[in-house]
């Protein structure tokens, strides 16, 4: 563990509001070794908990209140930004959001054991699933040319993605057949543009993400499942004009480690995009 600034010193890790209102900001270094992760995780959780207690901050993680222990994802969803850590990384080592919140609430002993382990719930009868088929239709606009034909979900081959290989694109629209989806793009000229909640190529103000003539190099989206239905999310991935093969798959709730923030590589024009909505990823 490395301390890079005194407590109360304003860090620069999560935007101006979070920077000004967080007496302590803590980063968790990545490791692929599970034993090392457990040691790091215990230290991380206890430092979060003890820092919160020291400053009179509730030890609730990502609650609806503005005071508490806040993840970068919470800051993104409620204040500003595009990061979703630490949940993708934690999920890669088997730590759910609920487990993380429990651990910060109760902490660990010096031996690394849970002070108040999560009780094993009594198994309940499995509730019938209520999964609805959700299809997503999307298209990219080729810079300097026209809208390309829309794509439904994705498959293999040239009909399985939006975009044209080795080409530059400047606008995007996305529509879900059920539930709702919001999306935004990052352009080389403007940075992240506002969220769009509709998908209509004829409405370039409210129904399209992007600015005509400006190069898209990043895409981010979130799918909202209707209440009472089996939880589903958007899985999506992209490729750039400067790399061979797709970049890693993104999951909009931070459950895929490594590529949860957005699809794309900033500075490199995005030349193709794939999306599907389901309760699991079928990218390969």
C-alpha atoms as an extended CHARMM CRD file, in Angstrom:
* protein
*
       284  EXT
         1         1  UNK       CA              0.0000000000        0.0000000000        0.0000000000  PROA      1               0.0000000000
         2         2  UNK       CA              1.3190000000        3.4610000000       -0.9320000000  PROA      2               0.0000000000
         3         3  UNK       CA              0.2670000000        6.7620000000        0.5560000000  PROA      3               0.0000000000
         4         4  UNK       CA              0.6520000000        9.5370000000       -1.9880000000  PROA      4               0.0000000000
         5         5  UNK       CA             -0.8280000000       12.4500000000       -0.0130000000  PROA      5               0.0000000000
         6         6  UNK       CA             -1.7790000000       13.5420000000        3.4820000000  PROA      6               0.0000000000
         7         7  UNK       CA             -5.3550000000       12.9850000000        4.6080000000  PROA      7               0.0000000000
         8         8  UNK       CA             -7.4300000000       16.0150000000        3.7490000000  PROA      8               0.0000000000
         9         9  UNK       CA             -5.1650000000       16.8770000000        0.8090000000  PROA      9               0.0000000000
        10        10  UNK       CA             -7.3000000000       17.3250000000       -2.2860000000  PROA      10              0.0000000000
        11        11  UNK       CA             -6.6990000000       14.4240000000       -4.6560000000  PROA      11              0.0000000000
        12        12  UNK       CA             -7.5210000000       14.5570000000       -8.3570000000  PROA      12              0.0000000000
        13        13  UNK       CA             -9.1270000000       11.2290000000       -9.1000000000  PROA      13              0.0000000000
        14        14  UNK       CA            -12.8910000000       11.6100000000       -9.5330000000  PROA      14              0.0000000000
        15        15  UNK       CA            -13.8510000000       15.0490000000      -10.7730000000  PROA      15              0.0000000000
        16        16  UNK       CA            -14.0310000000       18.4230000000       -9.0440000000  PROA      16              0.0000000000
        17        17  UNK       CA            -17.0220000000       17.7030000000       -6.7540000000  PROA      17              0.0000000000
        18        18  UNK       CA            -15.7000000000       14.3730000000       -5.4710000000  PROA      18              0.0000000000
        19        19  UNK       CA            -12.1700000000       15.7290000000       -5.1790000000  PROA      19              0.0000000000
        20        20  UNK       CA            -13.3330000000       18.6290000000       -3.0290000000  PROA      20              0.0000000000
        21        21  UNK       CA            -15.6230000000       16.5200000000       -0.8210000000  PROA      21              0.0000000000
        22        22  UNK       CA            -13.5270000000       13.3990000000       -0.2080000000  PROA      22              0.0000000000
        23        23  UNK       CA            -11.0090000000       13.6500000000        2.6580000000  PROA      23              0.0000000000
        24        24  UNK       CA             -9.5570000000       10.3020000000        1.5510000000  PROA      24              0.0000000000
        25        25  UNK       CA             -9.4840000000        8.6350000000       -1.8840000000  PROA      25              0.0000000000
        26        26  UNK       CA             -8.2850000000        5.0440000000       -2.0580000000  PROA      26              0.0000000000
        27        27  UNK       CA             -7.2520000000        3.0310000000       -5.1360000000  PROA      27              0.0000000000
        28        28  UNK       CA             -6.9810000000       -0.7700000000       -5.2100000000  PROA      28              0.0000000000
        29        29  UNK       CA             -4.0430000000       -2.0600000000       -7.2770000000  PROA      29              0.0000000000
        30        30  UNK       CA             -4.7030000000       -4.8930000000       -9.7240000000  PROA      30              0.0000000000
        31        31  UNK       CA             -3.3480000000       -8.4040000000       -9.2450000000  PROA      31              0.0000000000
        32        32  UNK       CA             -4.1600000000      -11.7170000000      -10.8860000000  PROA      32              0.0000000000
        33        33  UNK       CA             -3.0400000000      -13.7340000000       -7.8610000000  PROA      33              0.0000000000
        34        34  UNK       CA             -6.0220000000      -14.6440000000       -5.6530000000  PROA      34              0.0000000000
        35        35  UNK       CA             -3.9540000000      -14.9210000000       -2.4790000000  PROA      35              0.0000000000
        36        36  UNK       CA             -2.4380000000      -11.4930000000       -3.0730000000  PROA      36              0.0000000000
        37        37  UNK       CA             -5.8790000000      -10.1140000000       -3.8940000000  PROA      37              0.0000000000
        38        38  UNK       CA             -7.2910000000      -11.3210000000       -0.5660000000  PROA      38              0.0000000000
        39        39  UNK       CA             -4.5290000000       -9.5490000000        1.3720000000  PROA      39              0.0000000000
        40        40  UNK       CA             -4.9920000000       -6.3930000000       -0.6810000000  PROA      40              0.0000000000
        41        41  UNK       CA             -8.7640000000       -6.5630000000       -0.3020000000  PROA      41              0.0000000000
        42        42  UNK       CA             -8.6780000000       -6.8860000000        3.4990000000  PROA      42              0.0000000000
        43        43  UNK       CA             -6.3530000000       -3.8740000000        3.7360000000  PROA      43              0.0000000000
        44        44  UNK       CA             -8.4880000000       -1.9230000000        1.2630000000  PROA      44              0.0000000000
        45        45  UNK       CA            -11.7560000000       -2.6130000000        3.0880000000  PROA      45              0.0000000000
        46        46  UNK       CA            -10.3770000000       -1.8510000000        6.5450000000  PROA      46              0.0000000000
        47        47  UNK       CA             -8.7500000000        1.3730000000        5.3610000000  PROA      47              0.0000000000
        48        48  UNK       CA            -12.0290000000        2.4950000000        3.7680000000  PROA      48              0.0000000000
        49        49  UNK       CA            -13.9250000000        1.6630000000        6.9380000000  PROA      49              0.0000000000
        50        50  UNK       CA            -11.4790000000        3.2400000000        9.3890000000  PROA      50              0.0000000000
        51        51  UNK       CA            -11.1090000000        6.3780000000        7.2510000000  PROA      51              0.0000000000
        52        52  UNK       CA            -14.8800000000        6.8160000000        7.1540000000  PROA      52              0.0000000000
        53        53  UNK       CA            -15.1770000000        6.3730000000       10.9180000000  PROA      53              0.0000000000
        54        54  UNK       CA            -12.3300000000        8.8380000000       11.5370000000  PROA      54              0.0000000000
        55        55  UNK       CA            -14.0990000000       11.5720000000        9.5750000000  PROA      55              0.0000000000
        56        56  UNK       CA            -17.5980000000       10.7860000000       10.8430000000  PROA      56              0.0000000000
        57        57  UNK       CA            -18.7160000000        9.4340000000        7.4740000000  PROA      57              0.0000000000
        58        58  UNK       CA            -21.3110000000        6.6130000000        7.3540000000  PROA      58              0.0000000000
        59        59  UNK       CA            -19.8240000000        3.2620000000        6.3520000000  PROA      59              0.0000000000
        60        60  UNK       CA            -22.6840000000        2.6130000000        3.9300000000  PROA      60              0.0000000000
        61        61  UNK       CA            -21.3990000000        1.9380000000        0.4140000000  PROA      61              0.0000000000
        62        62  UNK       CA            -23.0980000000        3.7180000000       -2.5100000000  PROA      62              0.0000000000
        63        63  UNK       CA            -26.2900000000        4.5520000000       -0.6120000000  PROA      63              0.0000000000
        64        64  UNK       CA            -28.7030000000        7.1730000000       -1.9440000000  PROA      64              0.0000000000
        65        65  UNK       CA            -27.3680000000        9.6630000000        0.6080000000  PROA      65              0.0000000000
        66        66  UNK       CA            -24.5980000000       12.0160000000       -0.4430000000  PROA      66              0.0000000000
        67        67  UNK       CA            -22.4800000000       11.1670000000        2.6000000000  PROA      67              0.0000000000
        68        68  UNK       CA            -20.9130000000        7.7380000000        2.8070000000  PROA      68              0.0000000000
        69        69  UNK       CA            -18.3370000000        5.4960000000        1.1510000000  PROA      69              0.0000000000
        70        70  UNK       CA            -18.6670000000        6.1170000000       -2.5850000000  PROA      70              0.0000000000
        71        71  UNK       CA            -17.3270000000        4.1120000000       -5.5090000000  PROA      71              0.0000000000
        72        72  UNK       CA            -16.1570000000        5.7030000000       -8.7230000000  PROA      72              0.0000000000
        73        73  UNK       CA            -19.2620000000        4.1720000000      -10.3530000000  PROA      73              0.0000000000
        74        74  UNK       CA            -21.5010000000        6.0580000000       -7.8890000000  PROA      74              0.0000000000
        75        75  UNK       CA            -19.7240000000        9.3190000000       -8.7420000000  PROA      75              0.0000000000
        76        76  UNK       CA            -20.2040000000        8.6050000000      -12.4560000000  PROA      76              0.0000000000
        77        77  UNK       CA            -23.9130000000        7.8680000000      -12.0380000000  PROA      77              0.0000000000
        78        78  UNK       CA            -24.6930000000       10.7900000000       -9.7240000000  PROA      78              0.0000000000
        79        79  UNK       CA            -22.1310000000       13.5160000000      -10.3580000000  PROA      79              0.0000000000
        80        80  UNK       CA            -19.7250000000       13.2980000000      -13.2810000000  PROA      80              0.0000000000
        81        81  UNK       CA            -17.3650000000       10.9880000000      -15.1500000000  PROA      81              0.0000000000
        82        82  UNK       CA            -17.2330000000        7.6480000000      -16.9350000000  PROA      82              0.0000000000
        83        83  UNK       CA            -15.3990000000        5.2500000000      -14.5900000000  PROA      83              0.0000000000
        84        84  UNK       CA            -17.1170000000        2.1970000000      -13.0800000000  PROA      84              0.0000000000
        85        85  UNK       CA            -14.4860000000        0.8790000000      -10.6770000000  PROA      85              0.0000000000
        86        86  UNK       CA            -14.0150000000       -1.0340000000       -8.4750000000  PROA      86              0.0000000000
        87        87  UNK       CA            -16.8550000000       -3.4420000000       -9.2480000000  PROA      87              0.0000000000
        88        88  UNK       CA            -15.5640000000       -5.0350000000      -12.4280000000  PROA      88              0.0000000000
        89        89  UNK       CA            -12.2230000000       -5.8260000000      -10.8130000000  PROA      89              0.0000000000
        90        90  UNK       CA            -13.8430000000       -7.1040000000       -7.5960000000  PROA      90              0.0000000000
        91        91  UNK       CA            -16.2240000000       -9.3020000000       -9.6040000000  PROA      91              0.0000000000
        92        92  UNK       CA            -13.2220000000      -10.8590000000      -11.3270000000  PROA      92              0.0000000000
        93        93  UNK       CA            -12.1610000000      -12.1700000000       -7.9110000000  PROA      93              0.0000000000
        94        94  UNK       CA            -15.6610000000      -13.2680000000       -6.8540000000  PROA      94              0.0000000000
        95        95  UNK       CA            -16.6200000000      -10.2200000000       -4.7670000000  PROA      95              0.0000000000
        96        96  UNK       CA            -20.1380000000       -8.9530000000       -5.4430000000  PROA      96              0.0000000000
        97        97  UNK       CA            -21.3830000000       -5.4350000000       -4.7550000000  PROA      97              0.0000000000
        98        98  UNK       CA            -23.4160000000       -6.7660000000       -1.8270000000  PROA      98              0.0000000000
        99        99  UNK       CA            -20.4120000000       -8.5460000000       -0.3260000000  PROA      99              0.0000000000
       100       100  UNK       CA            -18.2350000000       -5.4610000000       -0.7010000000  PROA      100             0.0000000000
       101       101  UNK       CA            -20.8490000000       -3.2710000000        1.0100000000  PROA      101             0.0000000000
       102       102  UNK       CA            -21.1610000000       -5.8200000000        3.8430000000  PROA      102             0.0000000000
       103       103  UNK       CA            -17.3990000000       -6.0230000000        4.3230000000  PROA      103             0.0000000000
       104       104  UNK       CA            -16.9830000000       -2.2390000000        4.4950000000  PROA      104             0.0000000000
       105       105  UNK       CA            -19.8730000000       -2.0560000000        6.9600000000  PROA      105             0.0000000000
       106       106  UNK       CA            -18.3750000000       -4.6170000000        9.3560000000  PROA      106             0.0000000000
       107       107  UNK       CA            -14.6720000000       -4.8360000000        8.4910000000  PROA      107             0.0000000000
       108       108  UNK       CA            -12.1770000000       -7.6460000000        9.0190000000  PROA      108             0.0000000000
       109       109  UNK       CA            -10.2710000000       -8.8550000000       12.0520000000  PROA      109             0.0000000000
       110       110  UNK       CA             -6.4730000000       -8.7200000000       12.1730000000  PROA      110             0.0000000000
       111       111  UNK       CA             -6.4340000000      -12.3010000000       10.9190000000  PROA      111             0.0000000000
       112       112  UNK       CA             -8.3240000000      -11.2930000000        7.8080000000  PROA      112             0.0000000000
       113       113  UNK       CA            -11.5710000000      -12.9960000000        8.7940000000  PROA      113             0.0000000000
       114       114  UNK       CA            -14.9430000000      -11.2820000000        8.5740000000  PROA      114             0.0000000000
       115       115  UNK       CA            -15.8970000000       -9.6490000000       11.8660000000  PROA      115             0.0000000000
       116       116  UNK       CA            -19.5580000000      -10.2660000000       11.1010000000  PROA      116             0.0000000000
       117       117  UNK       CA            -19.7060000000      -12.8150000000        8.2840000000  PROA      117             0.0000000000
       118       118  UNK       CA            -22.6500000000      -12.6670000000        5.9430000000  PROA      118             0.0000000000
       119       119  UNK       CA            -25.1250000000      -15.2860000000        7.2010000000  PROA      119             0.0000000000
       120       120  UNK       CA            -25.9380000000      -18.0950000000        4.8230000000  PROA      120             0.0000000000
       121       121  UNK       CA            -29.5600000000      -17.5640000000        3.8430000000  PROA      121             0.0000000000
       122       122  UNK       CA            -32.0910000000      -20.3390000000        4.0070000000  PROA      122             0.0000000000
       123       123  UNK       CA            -32.6530000000      -21.5210000000        0.4540000000  PROA      123             0.0000000000
       124       124  UNK       CA            -35.8990000000      -20.2600000000       -0.9910000000  PROA      124             0.0000000000
       125       125  UNK       CA            -37.9070000000      -21.9210000000       -3.7250000000  PROA      125             0.0000000000
       126       126  UNK       CA            -36.7590000000      -20.6710000000       -7.0760000000  PROA      126             0.0000000000
       127       127  UNK       CA            -39.0690000000      -18.0250000000       -8.4160000000  PROA      127             0.0000000000
       128       128  UNK       CA            -40.1320000000      -18.4770000000      -12.0180000000  PROA      128             0.0000000000
       129       129  UNK       CA            -38.0710000000      -16.3670000000      -14.3560000000  PROA      129             0.0000000000
       130       130  UNK       CA            -39.6990000000      -13.5600000000      -16.2710000000  PROA      130             0.0000000000
       131       131  UNK       CA            -37.1750000000      -12.9900000000      -18.9950000000  PROA      131             0.0000000000
       132       132  UNK       CA            -38.3100000000      -11.0070000000      -22.0090000000  PROA      132             0.0000000000
       133       133  UNK       CA            -36.6220000000      -11.1690000000      -25.3700000000  PROA      133             0.0000000000
       134       134  UNK       CA            -34.9470000000       -7.8110000000      -26.0090000000  PROA      134             0.0000000000
       135       135  UNK       CA            -33.6000000000       -6.8420000000      -29.4010000000  PROA      135             0.0000000000
       136       136  UNK       CA            -31.4030000000       -3.8460000000      -30.0310000000  PROA      136             0.0000000000
       137       137  UNK       CA            -31.2440000000       -1.9950000000      -33.3470000000  PROA      137             0.0000000000
       138       138  UNK       CA            -28.3700000000        0.3860000000      -33.9950000000  PROA      138             0.0000000000
       139       139  UNK       CA            -26.5030000000        2.1360000000      -36.8020000000  PROA      139             0.0000000000
       140       140  UNK       CA            -23.4630000000        4.3280000000      -37.3430000000  PROA      140             0.0000000000
       141       141  UNK       CA            -23.1750000000        7.2870000000      -39.7140000000  PROA      141             0.0000000000
       142       142  UNK       CA            -20.0700000000        7.1970000000      -41.8700000000  PROA      142             0.0000000000
       143       143  UNK       CA            -18.1940000000       10.4810000000      -41.5920000000  PROA      143             0.0000000000
       144       144  UNK       CA            -18.6200000000       12.5750000000      -44.7230000000  PROA      144             0.0000000000
       145       145  UNK       CA            -21.1250000000       10.1160000000      -46.1880000000  PROA      145             0.0000000000
       146       146  UNK       CA            -24.4590000000        8.6140000000      -45.1090000000  PROA      146             0.0000000000
       147       147  UNK       CA            -26.1850000000        6.5290000000      -42.4620000000  PROA      147             0.0000000000
       148       148  UNK       CA            -25.2790000000        2.8590000000      -42.7880000000  PROA      148             0.0000000000
       149       149  UNK       CA            -27.9270000000        0.1570000000      -42.7320000000  PROA      149             0.0000000000
       150       150  UNK       CA            -29.1510000000       -0.6260000000      -39.2070000000  PROA      150             0.0000000000
       151       151  UNK       CA            -28.0400000000       -3.8330000000      -37.4850000000  PROA      151             0.0000000000
       152       152  UNK       CA            -30.2240000000       -5.9400000000      -35.1690000000  PROA      152             0.0000000000
       153       153  UNK       CA            -28.2880000000       -7.5250000000      -32.2690000000  PROA      153             0.0000000000
       154       154  UNK       CA            -25.1790000000       -9.0740000000      -33.7950000000  PROA      154             0.0000000000
       155       155  UNK       CA            -24.0170000000      -12.1510000000      -35.6200000000  PROA      155             0.0000000000
       156       156  UNK       CA            -20.8820000000      -13.1810000000      -37.4360000000  PROA      156             0.0000000000
       157       157  UNK       CA            -19.8870000000      -11.6800000000      -40.7530000000  PROA      157             0.0000000000
       158       158  UNK       CA            -20.4550000000       -8.2530000000      -42.2660000000  PROA      158             0.0000000000
       159       159  UNK       CA            -24.0790000000       -8.0630000000      -41.1050000000  PROA      159             0.0000000000
       160       160  UNK       CA            -23.1040000000       -8.6490000000      -37.5050000000  PROA      160             0.0000000000
       161       161  UNK       CA            -21.8430000000       -5.1650000000      -36.6690000000  PROA      161             0.0000000000
       162       162  UNK       CA            -22.5010000000       -1.4880000000      -37.2800000000  PROA      162             0.0000000000
       163       163  UNK       CA            -19.8520000000        0.4570000000      -39.1440000000  PROA      163             0.0000000000
       164       164  UNK       CA            -17.4120000000        0.0150000000      -41.9940000000  PROA      164             0.0000000000
       165       165  UNK       CA            -13.9610000000       -1.4960000000      -41.3620000000  PROA      165             0.0000000000
       166       166  UNK       CA            -11.1190000000        1.0290000000      -41.5520000000  PROA      166             0.0000000000
       167       167  UNK       CA            -13.6020000000        3.9160000000      -41.7910000000  PROA      167             0.0000000000
       168       168  UNK       CA            -14.4420000000        6.8140000000      -39.4870000000  PROA      168             0.0000000000
       169       169  UNK       CA            -17.9120000000        7.4420000000      -38.0350000000  PROA      169             0.0000000000
       170       170  UNK       CA            -19.4780000000       10.5230000000      -36.5040000000  PROA      170             0.0000000000
       171       171  UNK       CA            -23.0210000000        9.6550000000      -35.3290000000  PROA      171             0.0000000000
       172       172  UNK       CA            -24.7660000000        6.7180000000      -33.6510000000  PROA      172             0.0000000000
       173       173  UNK       CA            -28.3230000000        5.7800000000      -32.7790000000  PROA      173             0.0000000000
       174       174  UNK       CA            -29.5230000000        2.8410000000      -30.6700000000  PROA      174             0.0000000000
       175       175  UNK       CA            -33.0650000000        1.5340000000      -30.0310000000  PROA      175             0.0000000000
       176       176  UNK       CA            -34.1880000000       -1.2700000000      -27.6940000000  PROA      176             0.0000000000
       177       177  UNK       CA            -37.3630000000       -3.2250000000      -28.4360000000  PROA      177             0.0000000000
       178       178  UNK       CA            -38.2220000000       -3.4530000000      -24.7380000000  PROA      178             0.0000000000
       179       179  UNK       CA            -37.0890000000       -1.6180000000      -21.6220000000  PROA      179             0.0000000000
       180       180  UNK       CA            -34.9560000000        1.4920000000      -22.0990000000  PROA      180             0.0000000000
       181       181  UNK       CA            -31.4070000000        2.2630000000      -23.0820000000  PROA      181             0.0000000000
       182       182  UNK       CA            -29.3140000000        5.4090000000      -22.7560000000  PROA      182             0.0000000000
       183       183  UNK       CA            -26.0480000000        5.9650000000      -24.5690000000  PROA      183             0.0000000000
       184       184  UNK       CA            -23.3980000000        8.5450000000      -25.3260000000  PROA      184             0.0000000000
       185       185  UNK       CA            -20.2800000000        8.8710000000      -27.4490000000  PROA      185             0.0000000000
       186       186  UNK       CA            -16.8280000000       10.3300000000      -26.9930000000  PROA      186             0.0000000000
       187       187  UNK       CA            -15.3570000000       12.2330000000      -29.9160000000  PROA      187             0.0000000000
       188       188  UNK       CA            -11.7670000000       13.2410000000      -30.5510000000  PROA      188             0.0000000000
       189       189  UNK       CA            -12.8700000000       16.8590000000      -30.8570000000  PROA      189             0.0000000000
       190       190  UNK       CA            -15.3090000000       17.2110000000      -27.9310000000  PROA      190             0.0000000000
       191       191  UNK       CA            -14.7380000000       14.5240000000      -25.3070000000  PROA      191             0.0000000000
       192       192  UNK       CA            -17.8440000000       12.8760000000      -23.8330000000  PROA      192             0.0000000000
       193       193  UNK       CA            -21.1070000000       14.2440000000      -25.2080000000  PROA      193             0.0000000000
       194       194  UNK       CA            -24.4360000000       14.2290000000      -23.2930000000  PROA      194             0.0000000000
       195       195  UNK       CA            -26.4760000000       11.0650000000      -22.7520000000  PROA      195             0.0000000000
       196       196  UNK       CA            -29.1160000000       10.2700000000      -25.3710000000  PROA      196             0.0000000000
       197       197  UNK       CA            -32.3220000000        8.4330000000      -24.4120000000  PROA      197             0.0000000000
       198       198  UNK       CA            -33.9570000000        8.0230000000      -27.8470000000  PROA      198             0.0000000000
       199       199  UNK       CA            -32.9120000000        6.3940000000      -31.0930000000  PROA      199             0.0000000000
       200       200  UNK       CA            -34.0270000000        8.2920000000      -34.2080000000  PROA      200             0.0000000000
       201       201  UNK       CA            -31.5860000000        9.1070000000      -36.9960000000  PROA      201             0.0000000000
       202       202  UNK       CA            -33.8800000000       11.8930000000      -38.2120000000  PROA      202             0.0000000000
       203       203  UNK       CA            -33.6420000000       13.7090000000      -34.8780000000  PROA      203             0.0000000000
       204       204  UNK       CA            -29.9960000000       14.7360000000      -34.6580000000  PROA      204             0.0000000000
       205       205  UNK       CA            -30.6590000000       16.7840000000      -31.5010000000  PROA      205             0.0000000000
       206       206  UNK       CA            -32.3410000000       14.2480000000      -29.2000000000  PROA      206             0.0000000000
       207       207  UNK       CA            -32.2660000000       10.9460000000      -31.0770000000  PROA      207             0.0000000000
       208       208  UNK       CA            -28.6220000000       10.6370000000      -32.1030000000  PROA      208             0.0000000000
       209       209  UNK       CA            -25.3110000000       10.6100000000      -30.2210000000  PROA      209             0.0000000000
       210       210  UNK       CA            -22.4830000000       12.4460000000      -31.9010000000  PROA      210             0.0000000000
       211       211  UNK       CA            -21.8120000000       15.5690000000      -33.9550000000  PROA      211             0.0000000000
       212       212  UNK       CA            -21.6750000000       15.4570000000      -37.7210000000  PROA      212             0.0000000000
       213       213  UNK       CA            -18.0670000000       15.6300000000      -38.8620000000  PROA      213             0.0000000000
       214       214  UNK       CA            -16.5820000000       14.7850000000      -35.4520000000  PROA      214             0.0000000000
       215       215  UNK       CA            -14.8040000000       11.4440000000      -35.0050000000  PROA      215             0.0000000000
       216       216  UNK       CA            -16.2630000000        8.9120000000      -32.5460000000  PROA      216             0.0000000000
       217       217  UNK       CA            -13.6210000000        7.0460000000      -30.5210000000  PROA      217             0.0000000000
       218       218  UNK       CA            -15.6670000000        5.8330000000      -27.5380000000  PROA      218             0.0000000000
       219       219  UNK       CA            -19.1930000000        4.5720000000      -26.7770000000  PROA      219             0.0000000000
       220       220  UNK       CA            -20.9250000000        3.9930000000      -23.4400000000  PROA      220             0.0000000000
       221       221  UNK       CA            -24.4350000000        2.6860000000      -22.7230000000  PROA      221             0.0000000000
       222       222  UNK       CA            -26.7610000000        1.4340000000      -19.9770000000  PROA      222             0.0000000000
       223       223  UNK       CA            -29.8580000000       -0.7510000000      -20.3880000000  PROA      223             0.0000000000
       224       224  UNK       CA            -32.6580000000       -0.5710000000      -17.7850000000  PROA      224             0.0000000000
       225       225  UNK       CA            -34.7240000000       -3.7260000000      -17.2730000000  PROA      225             0.0000000000
       226       226  UNK       CA            -38.4450000000       -3.1310000000      -16.5530000000  PROA      226             0.0000000000
       227       227  UNK       CA            -39.4330000000       -3.8180000000      -12.9500000000  PROA      227             0.0000000000
       228       228  UNK       CA            -40.3370000000       -7.4080000000      -12.1660000000  PROA      228             0.0000000000
       229       229  UNK       CA            -38.4570000000       -8.9030000000      -15.1030000000  PROA      229             0.0000000000
       230       230  UNK       CA            -35.2770000000      -10.9750000000      -15.1910000000  PROA      230             0.0000000000
       231       231  UNK       CA            -32.3380000000       -8.5680000000      -15.0020000000  PROA      231             0.0000000000
       232       232  UNK       CA            -30.6220000000       -7.9940000000      -18.3380000000  PROA      232             0.0000000000
       233       233  UNK       CA            -27.9540000000       -5.6090000000      -19.5070000000  PROA      233             0.0000000000
       234       234  UNK       CA            -26.1970000000       -4.3440000000      -22.5930000000  PROA      234             0.0000000000
       235       235  UNK       CA            -23.0810000000       -6.1980000000      -23.6510000000  PROA      235             0.0000000000
       236       236  UNK       CA            -21.0800000000       -4.3710000000      -26.2880000000  PROA      236             0.0000000000
       237       237  UNK       CA            -17.6600000000       -4.1860000000      -27.8860000000  PROA      237             0.0000000000
       238       238  UNK       CA            -15.8460000000       -2.2590000000      -30.5950000000  PROA      238             0.0000000000
       239       239  UNK       CA            -12.8890000000       -2.2550000000      -32.8850000000  PROA      239             0.0000000000
       240       240  UNK       CA            -10.7090000000        0.6430000000      -34.0170000000  PROA      240             0.0000000000
       241       241  UNK       CA             -9.0510000000        1.5900000000      -37.2730000000  PROA      241             0.0000000000
       242       242  UNK       CA             -5.6570000000        1.0850000000      -35.6650000000  PROA      242             0.0000000000
       243       243  UNK       CA             -6.0250000000       -2.4180000000      -34.1800000000  PROA      243             0.0000000000
       244       244  UNK       CA             -6.8390000000       -5.8920000000      -35.4250000000  PROA      244             0.0000000000
       245       245  UNK       CA             -9.6420000000       -7.6760000000      -33.5890000000  PROA      245             0.0000000000
       246       246  UNK       CA            -12.2950000000       -6.5150000000      -31.1640000000  PROA      246             0.0000000000
       247       247  UNK       CA            -11.4550000000       -4.8820000000      -27.8640000000  PROA      247             0.0000000000
       248       248  UNK       CA            -12.8300000000       -6.4940000000      -24.7010000000  PROA      248             0.0000000000
       249       249  UNK       CA            -16.5470000000       -6.8090000000      -24.0860000000  PROA      249             0.0000000000
       250       250  UNK       CA            -18.1800000000       -4.1970000000      -21.8600000000  PROA      250             0.0000000000
       251       251  UNK       CA            -21.0360000000       -4.9420000000      -19.4480000000  PROA      251             0.0000000000
       252       252  UNK       CA            -23.0530000000       -1.9460000000      -18.3730000000  PROA      252             0.0000000000
       253       253  UNK       CA            -23.2060000000       -2.9270000000      -14.6790000000  PROA      253             0.0000000000
       254       254  UNK       CA            -19.4700000000       -3.4150000000      -14.2190000000  PROA      254             0.0000000000
       255       255  UNK       CA            -19.5230000000       -7.2180000000      -14.0850000000  PROA      255             0.0000000000
       256       256  UNK       CA            -16.8340000000       -7.8570000000      -16.6840000000  PROA      256             0.0000000000
       257       257  UNK       CA            -13.3780000000       -7.0190000000      -15.3860000000  PROA      257             0.0000000000
       258       258  UNK       CA            -11.1490000000       -4.8520000000      -17.4990000000  PROA      258             0.0000000000
       259       259  UNK       CA            -13.4390000000       -3.1890000000      -20.0450000000  PROA      259             0.0000000000
       260       260  UNK       CA            -16.4030000000       -1.8290000000      -18.1110000000  PROA      260             0.0000000000
       261       261  UNK       CA            -15.9670000000        1.8900000000      -18.5580000000  PROA      261             0.0000000000
       262       262  UNK       CA            -16.6520000000        2.2180000000      -22.2860000000  PROA      262             0.0000000000
       263       263  UNK       CA            -16.0880000000        0.5970000000      -25.6640000000  PROA      263             0.0000000000
       264       264  UNK       CA            -13.2710000000        2.0030000000      -27.7320000000  PROA      264             0.0000000000
       265       265  UNK       CA             -9.7590000000        3.3480000000      -27.3910000000  PROA      265             0.0000000000
       266       266  UNK       CA             -9.6240000000        7.1180000000      -27.0140000000  PROA      266             0.0000000000
       267       267  UNK       CA             -7.7050000000        8.7270000000      -29.8300000000  PROA      267             0.0000000000
       268       268  UNK       CA             -8.3960000000        5.8550000000      -32.2430000000  PROA      268             0.0000000000
       269       269  UNK       CA            -11.4260000000        6.1400000000      -34.5630000000  PROA      269             0.0000000000
       270       270  UNK       CA            -14.0760000000        3.5010000000      -33.8570000000  PROA      270             0.0000000000
       271       271  UNK       CA            -14.7920000000        1.5540000000      -37.0500000000  PROA      271             0.0000000000
       272       272  UNK       CA            -17.2820000000       -1.1120000000      -35.9070000000  PROA      272             0.0000000000
       273       273  UNK       CA            -19.6070000000       -1.7570000000      -32.9930000000  PROA      273             0.0000000000
       274       274  UNK       CA            -21.5220000000       -4.8000000000      -31.7190000000  PROA      274             0.0000000000
       275       275  UNK       CA            -24.3330000000       -4.8000000000      -29.1240000000  PROA      275             0.0000000000
       276       276  UNK       CA            -26.7140000000       -7.3260000000      -27.6420000000  PROA      276             0.0000000000
       277       277  UNK       CA            -29.0120000000       -7.2620000000      -24.5950000000  PROA      277             0.0000000000
       278       278  UNK       CA            -29.3200000000      -10.3730000000      -22.4460000000  PROA      278             0.0000000000
       279       279  UNK       CA            -28.6880000000      -11.7600000000      -18.9620000000  PROA      279             0.0000000000
       280       280  UNK       CA            -25.3450000000      -13.1580000000      -20.1230000000  PROA      280             0.0000000000
       281       281  UNK       CA            -22.7480000000      -12.3220000000      -22.7400000000  PROA      281             0.0000000000
       282       282  UNK       CA            -22.6020000000      -14.3490000000      -25.9240000000  PROA      282             0.0000000000
       283       283  UNK       CA            -19.6120000000      -12.5660000000      -27.4340000000  PROA      283             0.0000000000
       284       284  UNK       CA            -16.7840000000      -14.8210000000      -28.4920000000  PROA      284             0.0000000000
